[in-house]
Coordinates of C-alpha atoms in Angstrom, one line a residue:
Chain A
X7 CA 165.8 -107.1 -65.7
X8 CA 169.3 -105.8 -65.2
X9 CA 170.6 -105.8 -61.6
X10 CA 171.9 -102.7 -59.9
X11 CA 175.5 -104.1 -60.1
X12 CA 175.1 -104.5 -63.9
X13 CA 173.9 -100.9 -64.3
X14 CA 176.8 -99.7 -62.1
X15 CA 179.2 -101.7 -64.3
X16 CA 177.7 -100.1 -67.4
X17 CA 177.9 -96.6 -65.8
X18 CA 181.6 -97.1 -65.0
X19 CA 182.4 -98.1 -68.6
X20 CA 180.4 -95.1 -69.7
X21 CA 182.4 -92.9 -67.5
X22 CA 185.7 -94.2 -69.0
X23 CA 184.4 -93.7 -72.6
X24 CA 183.2 -90.2 -71.9
X25 CA 186.2 -89.0 -70.0
X26 CA 188.6 -90.4 -72.6
X27 CA 186.8 -88.8 -75.5
X28 CA 188.6 -85.5 -76.4
X29 CA 185.9 -84.3 -78.8
X30 CA 183.2 -84.8 -76.2
X31 CA 185.2 -83.2 -73.4
X32 CA 185.6 -80.1 -75.6
X33 CA 181.9 -80.0 -76.5
X34 CA 180.7 -80.5 -73.0
X35 CA 183.4 -78.3 -71.3
X36 CA 180.8 -75.9 -69.9
X37 CA 178.3 -78.6 -68.9
X38 CA 178.1 -79.1 -65.1
X39 CA 175.2 -81.2 -64.0
X40 CA 173.9 -83.6 -61.5
X41 CA 172.0 -86.5 -63.1
X42 CA 169.6 -89.0 -61.6
X43 CA 168.8 -92.3 -63.4
X44 CA 165.7 -94.3 -62.3
X45 CA 165.2 -97.9 -63.4
X46 CA 161.4 -98.0 -63.4
X47 CA 161.0 -101.7 -63.2
X48 CA 163.4 -102.4 -60.3
X49 CA 163.2 -99.0 -58.6
X50 CA 167.0 -98.7 -58.5
X51 CA 168.3 -95.2 -58.6
X52 CA 171.7 -93.8 -59.6
X53 CA 173.5 -90.5 -59.4
X54 CA 176.0 -89.2 -61.9
X55 CA 178.0 -86.1 -61.2
X56 CA 179.3 -84.2 -64.2
X57 CA 181.7 -81.2 -63.8
X58 CA 182.7 -79.3 -66.8
X59 CA 182.0 -82.3 -69.0
X60 CA 183.9 -84.8 -66.9
X61 CA 182.0 -87.6 -65.1
X62 CA 183.4 -87.3 -61.6
X63 CA 181.6 -90.2 -60.1
X64 CA 178.7 -92.6 -60.3
X65 CA 176.8 -93.7 -57.2
X66 CA 174.0 -96.0 -56.3
X67 CA 171.0 -94.1 -54.9
X68 CA 169.6 -90.6 -55.6
X69 CA 171.7 -88.0 -54.0
X70 CA 171.3 -84.2 -54.1
X71 CA 169.0 -82.2 -56.2
X72 CA 169.3 -83.2 -59.8
X73 CA 169.4 -81.0 -63.0
X74 CA 168.3 -84.0 -65.0
X75 CA 166.2 -87.1 -64.2
X76 CA 166.2 -90.0 -66.7
X77 CA 163.6 -92.8 -66.3
X78 CA 163.9 -96.1 -68.3
X79 CA 163.8 -99.8 -67.8
X80 CA 166.9 -101.3 -66.2
X81 CA 167.6 -103.3 -69.4
X82 CA 167.3 -100.2 -71.6
X83 CA 169.5 -98.2 -69.2
X84 CA 172.2 -100.9 -69.2
X85 CA 172.1 -101.2 -73.0
X86 CA 172.2 -97.4 -73.3
X87 CA 175.3 -97.0 -71.2
X88 CA 177.1 -99.9 -73.0
X89 CA 176.3 -98.1 -76.3
X90 CA 174.2 -101.0 -77.6
X91 CA 171.0 -98.9 -77.8
X92 CA 170.0 -95.8 -79.6
X93 CA 168.5 -93.6 -76.8
X94 CA 167.0 -91.1 -79.3
X95 CA 164.8 -93.9 -80.7
X96 CA 163.6 -94.9 -77.3
X97 CA 163.0 -91.3 -76.3
X98 CA 161.0 -90.5 -79.4
X99 CA 158.9 -93.6 -78.7
X100 CA 158.3 -92.4 -75.1
X101 CA 160.1 -95.4 -73.6
X102 CA 162.9 -93.3 -72.1
X103 CA 161.6 -90.3 -70.2
X104 CA 163.6 -87.3 -69.4
X105 CA 163.0 -84.4 -67.0
X106 CA 165.3 -81.6 -67.9
X107 CA 165.7 -78.5 -70.0
X108 CA 165.6 -79.1 -73.8
X109 CA 169.3 -78.1 -73.9
X110 CA 170.2 -80.8 -71.4
X111 CA 168.2 -83.4 -73.2
X112 CA 170.1 -82.8 -76.4
X113 CA 173.4 -82.8 -74.6
X114 CA 172.7 -86.2 -73.0
X115 CA 171.9 -87.7 -76.4
X116 CA 175.0 -85.9 -77.9
X117 CA 177.2 -87.8 -75.4
X118 CA 176.0 -91.1 -76.7
X119 CA 176.2 -90.1 -80.3
X120 CA 179.8 -89.0 -80.0
X121 CA 181.0 -92.0 -78.2
X122 CA 179.1 -94.5 -80.3
X123 CA 178.3 -92.7 -83.6
X124 CA 176.7 -95.7 -85.2
X125 CA 174.5 -96.7 -82.3
Chain B
X29 CA 160.4 -88.5 -56.3
X30 CA 163.2 -85.9 -56.3
X31 CA 162.4 -82.6 -57.9
X32 CA 164.6 -80.9 -60.4
X33 CA 167.0 -78.2 -59.3
X34 CA 165.6 -75.8 -61.9
X35 CA 162.0 -75.9 -62.9
X36 CA 159.9 -73.7 -65.1
X37 CA 157.3 -71.5 -63.4
X38 CA 153.8 -71.1 -64.7
X39 CA 154.6 -67.5 -65.7
X40 CA 157.3 -68.8 -68.0
X41 CA 155.1 -71.4 -69.6
X42 CA 152.6 -68.7 -70.3
X43 CA 155.1 -66.3 -71.7
X44 CA 156.7 -68.9 -73.9
X45 CA 153.3 -70.0 -75.3
X46 CA 152.1 -66.4 -75.9
X47 CA 155.6 -65.4 -77.2
X48 CA 155.7 -68.2 -79.7
X49 CA 152.3 -66.9 -81.2
X50 CA 153.0 -63.2 -81.2
X51 CA 154.9 -62.2 -84.4
X52 CA 154.9 -59.2 -86.8
X53 CA 152.6 -61.1 -89.2
X54 CA 150.0 -61.0 -86.5
X55 CA 149.5 -57.2 -87.0
X56 CA 148.8 -57.7 -90.6
X57 CA 146.6 -60.8 -90.1
X58 CA 144.8 -58.8 -87.4
X59 CA 144.0 -56.0 -89.9
X60 CA 142.8 -58.6 -92.4
X61 CA 140.4 -59.9 -89.8
X62 CA 139.2 -56.4 -89.2
X63 CA 138.8 -55.7 -92.9
X64 CA 136.9 -58.9 -93.7
X65 CA 134.4 -58.2 -91.0
X66 CA 133.6 -54.8 -89.5
X67 CA 136.8 -53.3 -88.0
X68 CA 135.2 -52.1 -84.8
X69 CA 133.8 -55.6 -84.2
X70 CA 136.9 -57.6 -85.2
X71 CA 137.1 -58.6 -81.5
X72 CA 134.1 -60.8 -82.0
X73 CA 135.9 -63.0 -84.5
X74 CA 139.2 -62.8 -82.5
X75 CA 137.4 -63.9 -79.3
X76 CA 135.7 -66.7 -81.2
X77 CA 139.0 -67.8 -82.6
X78 CA 140.5 -67.6 -79.2
X79 CA 137.8 -69.8 -77.6
X80 CA 138.1 -72.3 -80.4
X81 CA 141.9 -72.5 -79.9
X82 CA 141.2 -72.9 -76.2
X83 CA 139.2 -76.1 -76.9
X84 CA 142.2 -77.4 -78.9
X85 CA 144.5 -76.3 -76.0
X86 CA 142.4 -78.6 -73.7
X87 CA 143.0 -81.5 -76.1
X88 CA 146.8 -80.7 -76.2
X89 CA 146.7 -80.5 -72.4
X90 CA 145.3 -84.0 -72.0
X91 CA 147.9 -85.4 -74.5
X92 CA 150.8 -83.6 -72.8
X93 CA 149.7 -84.9 -69.4
X94 CA 149.6 -88.4 -71.0
X95 CA 153.0 -88.0 -72.7
X96 CA 155.0 -85.2 -71.1
X97 CA 157.8 -85.4 -73.6
X98 CA 159.4 -83.1 -76.2
X99 CA 158.6 -85.8 -78.8
X100 CA 155.1 -84.5 -78.3
X101 CA 152.9 -84.6 -81.4
X102 CA 154.9 -87.4 -83.0
X103 CA 154.3 -89.6 -80.0
X104 CA 150.6 -88.8 -79.7
X105 CA 149.9 -89.7 -83.3
X106 CA 152.2 -92.8 -83.2
X107 CA 150.4 -94.2 -80.1
X108 CA 146.9 -93.3 -81.5
X109 CA 147.5 -94.4 -85.0
X110 CA 150.9 -95.7 -86.2
X111 CA 154.5 -94.5 -86.7
X112 CA 154.2 -93.8 -90.4
X113 CA 151.2 -91.6 -89.9
X114 CA 152.9 -89.8 -87.0
X115 CA 156.0 -89.1 -89.1
X116 CA 154.1 -87.9 -92.1
X117 CA 151.9 -85.5 -90.0
X118 CA 154.8 -84.3 -87.8
X119 CA 156.9 -83.5 -90.9
X120 CA 154.0 -81.8 -92.5
X121 CA 153.5 -79.8 -89.3
X122 CA 157.2 -78.8 -89.1
X123 CA 157.4 -77.7 -92.7
X124 CA 154.1 -75.8 -92.4
X125 CA 155.3 -74.1 -89.2
X126 CA 158.7 -73.2 -90.8
X127 CA 156.8 -71.7 -93.8
X128 CA 155.6 -68.8 -91.6
X129 CA 159.1 -67.5 -91.8
X130 CA 158.5 -66.5 -95.4
X131 CA 155.7 -64.1 -94.2
X132 CA 157.5 -63.0 -91.1
X133 CA 160.8 -62.1 -92.9
X134 CA 158.8 -60.3 -95.7
X135 CA 156.8 -58.2 -93.2
X136 CA 159.8 -57.4 -91.1
X137 CA 161.7 -56.3 -94.2
X138 CA 158.8 -54.0 -95.0
X139 CA 159.1 -52.5 -91.5
X140 CA 162.9 -52.0 -91.9
X141 CA 162.5 -50.7 -95.5
X142 CA 160.1 -48.1 -94.2
X143 CA 162.5 -47.2 -91.4
X144 CA 165.8 -47.1 -93.2
X145 CA 164.5 -46.1 -96.7
X146 CA 165.5 -47.5 -100.0
X147 CA 169.3 -47.9 -100.4
X148 CA 169.7 -49.7 -103.7
X149 CA 166.4 -51.1 -105.0
X150 CA 163.2 -52.1 -103.1
X151 CA 163.6 -55.7 -104.1
X152 CA 167.3 -55.9 -103.3
X153 CA 167.0 -54.0 -100.0
X154 CA 164.0 -56.1 -98.9
X155 CA 165.9 -59.4 -99.6
X156 CA 168.9 -58.0 -97.9
X157 CA 166.8 -57.4 -94.6
X158 CA 165.2 -60.8 -95.0
X159 CA 168.6 -62.4 -95.3
X160 CA 170.0 -60.5 -92.3
X161 CA 167.1 -61.5 -90.1
X162 CA 167.2 -65.2 -91.1
X163 CA 171.0 -65.4 -90.8
X164 CA 171.0 -63.7 -87.5
X165 CA 168.5 -66.1 -86.0
X166 CA 170.3 -69.0 -87.7
X167 CA 173.6 -67.9 -86.3
X168 CA 172.3 -67.5 -82.7
X169 CA 170.9 -71.0 -82.9
X170 CA 174.1 -72.3 -84.4
X171 CA 176.0 -70.9 -81.4
X172 CA 173.5 -72.7 -79.2
X173 CA 172.4 -69.6 -77.4
X174 CA 169.0 -70.1 -75.8
X175 CA 166.7 -67.4 -74.3
X176 CA 166.4 -67.8 -70.6
X177 CA 163.0 -68.1 -69.0
X178 CA 163.4 -64.6 -67.4
X179 CA 164.2 -63.0 -70.7
X180 CA 161.3 -64.7 -72.3
X181 CA 159.0 -63.5 -69.5
X182 CA 160.2 -60.0 -69.8
X183 CA 159.9 -59.8 -73.5
X184 CA 156.4 -61.4 -73.7
X185 CA 154.8 -59.5 -70.8
X186 CA 156.3 -56.3 -72.1
X187 CA 154.8 -56.8 -75.5
X188 CA 151.4 -57.8 -74.1
X189 CA 151.3 -54.9 -71.7
X190 CA 152.4 -52.5 -74.2
X191 CA 149.8 -53.5 -76.8
X192 CA 146.9 -53.4 -74.3
X193 CA 148.0 -50.0 -73.0
X194 CA 148.3 -48.5 -76.5
X195 CA 144.9 -50.0 -77.4
X196 CA 143.1 -48.6 -74.4
X197 CA 144.8 -45.2 -74.9
X198 CA 143.6 -45.2 -78.6
X199 CA 140.0 -45.9 -77.4
X200 CA 140.1 -42.8 -75.2
X201 CA 141.4 -40.6 -78.0
X202 CA 139.5 -42.0 -81.0
X203 CA 136.4 -43.6 -79.6
X204 CA 134.7 -46.6 -81.1
X205 CA 131.1 -46.4 -82.6
X206 CA 129.8 -49.9 -81.9
X207 CA 126.2 -49.1 -82.7
X208 CA 127.1 -48.1 -86.3
X209 CA 129.4 -51.1 -86.6
X210 CA 126.6 -53.5 -85.6
X211 CA 124.3 -51.9 -88.1
X212 CA 126.9 -52.4 -90.9
X213 CA 125.9 -54.7 -93.8
X214 CA 129.4 -56.3 -93.5
X215 CA 128.6 -57.6 -90.1
X216 CA 127.2 -61.0 -91.3
X217 CA 127.7 -64.5 -90.0
X218 CA 129.6 -65.4 -93.2
X219 CA 132.1 -62.6 -92.7
X220 CA 132.4 -63.4 -89.0
X221 CA 133.1 -67.1 -90.0
X222 CA 135.8 -66.1 -92.5
X223 CA 137.4 -63.6 -90.1
X224 CA 137.4 -66.3 -87.4
X225 CA 139.3 -68.7 -89.7
X226 CA 141.9 -66.0 -90.5
X227 CA 142.0 -65.2 -86.7
X228 CA 143.3 -68.7 -86.0
X229 CA 146.6 -67.6 -87.6
X230 CA 147.1 -65.2 -84.8
X231 CA 147.3 -68.0 -82.3
X232 CA 149.6 -70.3 -84.3
X233 CA 152.4 -71.6 -82.1
X234 CA 150.8 -71.5 -78.7
X235 CA 151.0 -75.3 -78.6
X236 CA 154.8 -75.4 -79.4
X237 CA 155.2 -74.9 -75.7
X238 CA 154.3 -78.6 -75.1
X239 CA 158.0 -79.8 -75.1
X240 CA 158.5 -77.7 -72.0
X241 CA 156.6 -80.4 -70.1
X242 CA 159.9 -82.0 -69.3
X243 CA 161.0 -78.9 -67.5
X244 CA 158.0 -78.6 -65.2
X245 CA 157.2 -80.2 -61.8
X246 CA 153.5 -80.6 -62.6
X247 CA 152.6 -81.8 -66.1
X248 CA 149.3 -79.9 -65.8
X249 CA 151.2 -76.7 -65.8
X250 CA 151.8 -76.8 -69.6
X251 CA 148.1 -77.2 -70.3
X252 CA 147.2 -74.4 -67.8
X253 CA 149.9 -72.2 -69.3
X254 CA 148.6 -72.7 -72.8
X255 CA 145.1 -71.8 -71.8
X256 CA 146.1 -68.7 -69.9
X257 CA 148.3 -67.7 -72.8
X258 CA 145.4 -68.0 -75.2
X259 CA 143.2 -65.9 -72.9
X260 CA 145.9 -63.2 -72.7
X261 CA 146.4 -63.3 -76.5
X262 CA 142.6 -63.1 -77.1
X263 CA 142.3 -60.0 -75.0
X264 CA 145.4 -58.3 -76.3
X265 CA 144.5 -59.0 -80.0
X266 CA 140.9 -57.9 -79.5
X267 CA 141.9 -54.6 -77.9
X268 CA 144.8 -53.9 -80.2
X269 CA 143.3 -54.9 -83.6
X270 CA 140.3 -52.7 -83.0
X271 CA 142.5 -49.9 -81.8
X272 CA 144.8 -50.3 -84.8
X273 CA 141.8 -50.2 -87.2
X274 CA 140.3 -47.1 -85.6
X275 CA 143.8 -45.4 -85.6
X276 CA 144.4 -45.9 -89.3
X277 CA 142.9 -43.6 -92.0
X278 CA 140.5 -45.2 -94.6
X279 CA 143.2 -44.6 -97.2
X280 CA 145.8 -46.4 -95.2
X281 CA 143.5 -49.4 -94.7
X282 CA 142.7 -49.5 -98.4
X283 CA 146.3 -49.1 -99.5
X284 CA 147.0 -52.8 -98.7
X285 CA 149.9 -51.8 -96.4
X286 CA 152.1 -54.5 -94.9
X287 CA 153.0 -52.3 -92.0
X288 CA 149.7 -51.3 -90.5
X289 CA 151.1 -51.2 -86.9
X290 CA 153.8 -48.7 -87.9
X291 CA 151.4 -46.4 -89.7
X292 CA 149.0 -46.6 -86.8
X293 CA 151.8 -45.7 -84.4
X294 CA 152.9 -42.8 -86.6
X295 CA 149.3 -41.5 -86.7
X296 CA 148.9 -41.5 -83.0
X297 CA 152.3 -41.0 -81.5
X298 CA 154.5 -39.5 -84.4
X299 CA 157.9 -40.8 -85.2
X300 CA 158.8 -41.7 -81.7
X301 CA 155.8 -44.0 -81.4
X302 CA 156.7 -45.5 -84.8
X303 CA 160.3 -46.2 -83.5
X304 CA 158.9 -48.0 -80.5
X305 CA 156.7 -50.1 -82.7
X306 CA 159.6 -50.9 -85.0
X307 CA 161.5 -52.1 -82.0
X308 CA 158.5 -54.2 -80.8
X309 CA 158.1 -55.6 -84.3
X310 CA 161.7 -56.7 -84.5
X311 CA 161.4 -58.2 -81.0
X312 CA 158.2 -60.1 -81.8
X313 CA 159.7 -61.5 -85.1
X314 CA 162.9 -62.4 -83.4
X315 CA 161.4 -64.3 -80.4
X316 CA 158.9 -66.1 -82.6
X317 CA 161.3 -67.1 -85.4
X318 CA 164.0 -68.0 -82.9
X319 CA 161.8 -70.4 -81.0
X320 CA 160.7 -71.9 -84.3
X321 CA 164.2 -72.6 -85.4
X322 CA 165.1 -73.9 -82.0
X323 CA 162.2 -76.3 -81.8
X324 CA 162.3 -77.4 -85.4
X325 CA 166.1 -77.9 -85.5
X326 CA 165.9 -80.2 -82.4
X327 CA 163.0 -82.0 -83.7
X328 CA 164.9 -82.7 -87.0
X329 CA 167.9 -83.8 -85.0
X330 CA 165.9 -86.2 -82.9
X331 CA 164.2 -87.7 -86.0
X332 CA 167.6 -88.1 -87.7
X333 CA 169.1 -89.8 -84.6
X334 CA 166.1 -92.2 -84.6
X335 CA 166.9 -93.0 -88.3
X336 CA 163.6 -91.4 -89.5
X337 CA 165.5 -88.7 -91.3
X338 CA 168.9 -89.1 -93.0
X339 CA 171.5 -89.6 -90.2
X340 CA 173.6 -86.7 -91.5
X341 CA 171.1 -84.2 -90.1
X342 CA 172.0 -85.2 -86.6
X343 CA 175.5 -83.7 -87.0
X344 CA 176.4 -81.6 -83.9
X345 CA 178.7 -78.7 -83.7
X346 CA 182.0 -79.7 -81.9
X347 CA 182.0 -76.6 -79.7
X348 CA 178.4 -75.5 -79.2
X349 CA 176.6 -78.9 -79.3
X350 CA 174.0 -77.4 -81.7
X351 CA 172.5 -79.5 -84.5
X352 CA 174.2 -77.3 -87.1
X353 CA 173.2 -79.2 -90.2
X354 CA 169.5 -79.2 -89.2
X355 CA 169.8 -75.4 -88.5
X356 CA 171.4 -74.9 -91.9
X357 CA 168.6 -76.8 -93.5
X358 CA 166.0 -74.7 -91.8
X359 CA 167.8 -71.5 -92.8
X360 CA 168.0 -72.6 -96.4
X361 CA 164.3 -73.4 -96.4
X362 CA 163.5 -70.0 -94.8
X363 CA 165.6 -68.2 -97.5
X364 CA 163.8 -70.1 -100.3
X365 CA 160.4 -69.2 -98.9
X366 CA 161.4 -65.6 -98.3
X367 CA 162.5 -65.5 -102.0
X368 CA 159.1 -67.0 -103.0
X369 CA 157.2 -64.3 -100.9
X370 CA 159.5 -61.6 -102.2
X371 CA 159.1 -62.4 -105.9
X372 CA 155.4 -63.3 -105.8
X373 CA 154.3 -60.9 -103.1
X374 CA 151.8 -63.6 -102.1
X375 CA 152.5 -63.6 -98.4
X376 CA 148.8 -64.1 -97.7
X377 CA 149.0 -67.4 -99.5
X378 CA 151.3 -68.6 -96.7
X379 CA 149.1 -67.1 -94.1
X380 CA 146.1 -69.0 -95.4
X381 CA 148.1 -72.3 -95.7
X382 CA 149.5 -71.8 -92.2
X383 CA 146.0 -71.1 -90.7
X384 CA 144.5 -74.2 -92.6
X385 CA 147.4 -76.4 -91.4
X386 CA 146.8 -75.3 -87.8
X387 CA 143.2 -76.3 -88.2
X388 CA 144.3 -79.7 -89.6
X389 CA 146.6 -80.2 -86.6
X390 CA 143.9 -79.3 -84.1
X391 CA 141.6 -81.9 -85.8
X392 CA 144.4 -84.5 -85.6
X393 CA 145.1 -83.8 -82.0
X394 CA 141.4 -84.0 -81.0
X395 CA 141.2 -87.3 -82.9
X396 CA 144.3 -88.5 -80.9
X397 CA 142.5 -87.7 -77.6
X398 CA 139.5 -89.9 -78.7
X399 CA 141.7 -92.8 -80.0
X400 CA 143.9 -92.8 -76.9
X401 CA 141.0 -92.8 -74.6
X402 CA 139.7 -95.9 -76.3
X403 CA 143.2 -97.6 -76.6
X404 CA 144.5 -96.6 -73.1
X405 CA 141.4 -96.0 -70.9
X406 CA 143.3 -96.8 -67.7
X407 CA 146.5 -94.9 -68.4
X408 CA 146.9 -92.1 -65.9
X409 CA 146.2 -88.6 -67.2
X410 CA 147.1 -85.6 -65.0
X411 CA 144.5 -83.7 -66.9
X412 CA 141.4 -84.9 -68.8
X413 CA 139.2 -82.7 -71.0
X414 CA 135.8 -82.4 -69.2
X415 CA 132.5 -83.4 -70.6
X416 CA 133.6 -86.7 -72.1
X417 CA 133.7 -86.7 -75.9
X418 CA 131.9 -83.5 -76.4
X419 CA 134.9 -81.1 -76.6
X420 CA 137.1 -83.3 -78.8
X421 CA 134.2 -84.0 -81.2
X422 CA 133.2 -80.4 -81.3
X423 CA 136.9 -79.4 -82.0
X424 CA 137.0 -81.9 -84.8
X425 CA 133.8 -80.7 -86.4
X426 CA 134.5 -76.9 -86.0
X427 CA 138.1 -76.9 -87.3
X428 CA 137.2 -79.2 -90.2
X429 CA 134.4 -76.7 -91.1
X430 CA 136.8 -73.8 -90.7
X431 CA 139.3 -75.5 -93.0
X432 CA 136.8 -76.4 -95.6
X433 CA 135.4 -72.9 -95.4
X434 CA 138.8 -71.4 -95.8
X435 CA 139.5 -73.5 -99.0
X436 CA 136.1 -72.7 -100.5
X437 CA 136.7 -68.9 -100.1
X438 CA 139.1 -66.5 -101.9
X439 CA 141.6 -64.1 -100.5
X440 CA 140.9 -60.5 -101.4
X441 CA 142.9 -57.3 -101.1
X442 CA 141.7 -54.3 -99.1
X443 CA 139.7 -53.1 -102.2
X444 CA 137.8 -56.4 -102.4
X445 CA 139.7 -57.6 -105.5
X446 CA 140.4 -61.3 -105.5
X447 CA 144.1 -62.0 -105.0
X448 CA 143.8 -65.8 -105.4
X449 CA 141.3 -68.6 -104.9
X450 CA 142.1 -70.4 -101.6
X451 CA 141.7 -73.9 -103.3
X452 CA 145.3 -73.3 -104.5
X453 CA 146.3 -73.3 -100.9
X454 CA 144.5 -76.6 -100.5
X455 CA 146.4 -78.0 -103.5
X456 CA 149.7 -76.8 -102.2
X457 CA 148.9 -78.6 -98.9
X458 CA 147.8 -81.8 -100.6
X459 CA 151.1 -81.8 -102.5
X460 CA 153.2 -81.3 -99.3
X461 CA 151.1 -83.9 -97.5
X462 CA 151.7 -86.3 -100.4
X463 CA 155.4 -85.8 -100.2
X464 CA 155.6 -86.3 -96.5
X465 CA 153.3 -89.4 -96.8
X466 CA 155.6 -90.7 -99.6
X467 CA 158.5 -90.2 -97.3
X468 CA 156.9 -91.9 -94.4
X469 CA 155.7 -94.9 -96.3
X470 CA 158.5 -95.4 -98.9
X471 CA 161.7 -93.7 -97.8
X472 CA 161.6 -94.0 -93.9
X473 CA 161.2 -97.8 -93.9
X474 CA 164.3 -98.2 -96.1
X475 CA 166.3 -95.9 -93.8
X476 CA 165.2 -97.8 -90.7
X477 CA 165.9 -101.2 -92.3
X478 CA 169.4 -100.0 -93.3
X479 CA 170.0 -98.8 -89.8
X480 CA 168.8 -102.1 -88.4
X481 CA 171.0 -104.1 -90.7
X482 CA 174.0 -102.0 -89.6
X483 CA 173.1 -102.5 -86.0
X484 CA 173.1 -106.3 -86.5
X485 CA 176.7 -106.1 -87.6
X486 CA 177.8 -104.2 -84.6
X487 CA 179.4 -106.2 -81.8
X488 CA 177.4 -105.8 -78.6
X489 CA 179.6 -104.2 -76.0
X490 CA 177.5 -105.2 -73.0
X491 CA 179.0 -108.4 -71.4
X492 CA 177.0 -111.5 -71.5
X493 CA 174.9 -111.9 -68.4
X494 CA 176.5 -114.0 -65.8
X495 CA 174.6 -117.1 -64.9
X496 CA 172.7 -116.8 -61.6
X497 CA 174.5 -118.5 -58.8

């Protein structure tokens, strides 16, 4: 099980990777969403605020009304944010669950694919 | 648990499900149902087809409540059987679903050809309209434009309401002699059975709404929406197909027309009525095909991302975030199929294949319900099909019989001449199934193994876990 601090560390790295990627920023320029992440094994929750493709902040806890809710194990979540895990595979296997519009689901996966194309 | 900011309402689930099923090809398939049995009693077969689809919808509902994800059918089969079977069946399903485009574009081109007239040559003009239609939908998807729920609601309910009103109006003007129809020698069990099998075609696509489970608050809503949509479609088709049959002249019925709805509208309401129907036809084809491209391209994208299909198919457009290569592949496939229908004129071949494929999928889904109940008896299901195993078993038996019956039959034109033996459709399906099975058992493991090898060479970015203090 990954701790809350480990996931926060992964989220912060993810934020840097996303915000520094020009291609991604261009693609996501019209994407403004509030995301909640839930680690189902530990019960930890996290909030990510994205404004026009830029991750503004990551917080512990679930704040606000989200556009997207992603549920996974804490380990998968950590690996996903570090780019060590292909989320599409886990999603197709039903191990990562997403509550969002189809468009948002694809956008989320697109982020990972652009930052780590060979993940 | 926190709710989503934007969730789908039941009315949108219903409109999406019904909208996916309604297409221009439904008018022609409806007329075939009427011709096979007695026109005035076509509603009997359509209602039976609707009830049967409802049973299948119940099975889909149980599975959706178990796995509320867009991965849908692949996940059900994977958990009930194994991944290879899941990939083979899912690919077979996607290819079959996409093949309807061949019929749809052919029929829509017939509508436009009738409207605009011949400009160069019937074949050239027809292909031109087919291309325009396919490329337009492809371009919209390429740009990543998605129909909003409200637009989908408006379009679907407009079409449903319009068809019912026109049908009821026709009954008041023309009248229907049910007594004579019942006494007709064509009103036999065998003909009702054949017409019911064809009637399944009119409901194809209702279950494509399952991926919307991720956008709802209550997973049961998708199942409920599918069932309401089937009910609405059954009523609408029953009313409209009978009305269309009574509104056409015997000569028009026997002419083997591909645009019965336009001729019907012209008979009853003149050129203005025909114009309205042309508009509705374009709308129906557009919404149906557009959703098909959207769902299939995303499915292909997800499979490519998971190393099930070649990775190149997961390429995303840098501006629109759309899976452009998957869309291009679907467009090319649609163009090839449109050319096939254009050159052979065998659009009914695809109709039979699509109806049989749908029956096959309903059988697979009912099997999944039974297998998953056995494998995961304690897993929470927001919805469970009532009466134990009765409905899934009945679904398996009925749809298997319908499929076998379809293959044992032949497809005839409006004069009763045999167009082709349906076992050719079975053969085409076996070939396609063989190809997808070959892919799942031979090609996919190599792709996955190569991806795993590559993954091993990647340096893990996640820092080593700190020892507990």
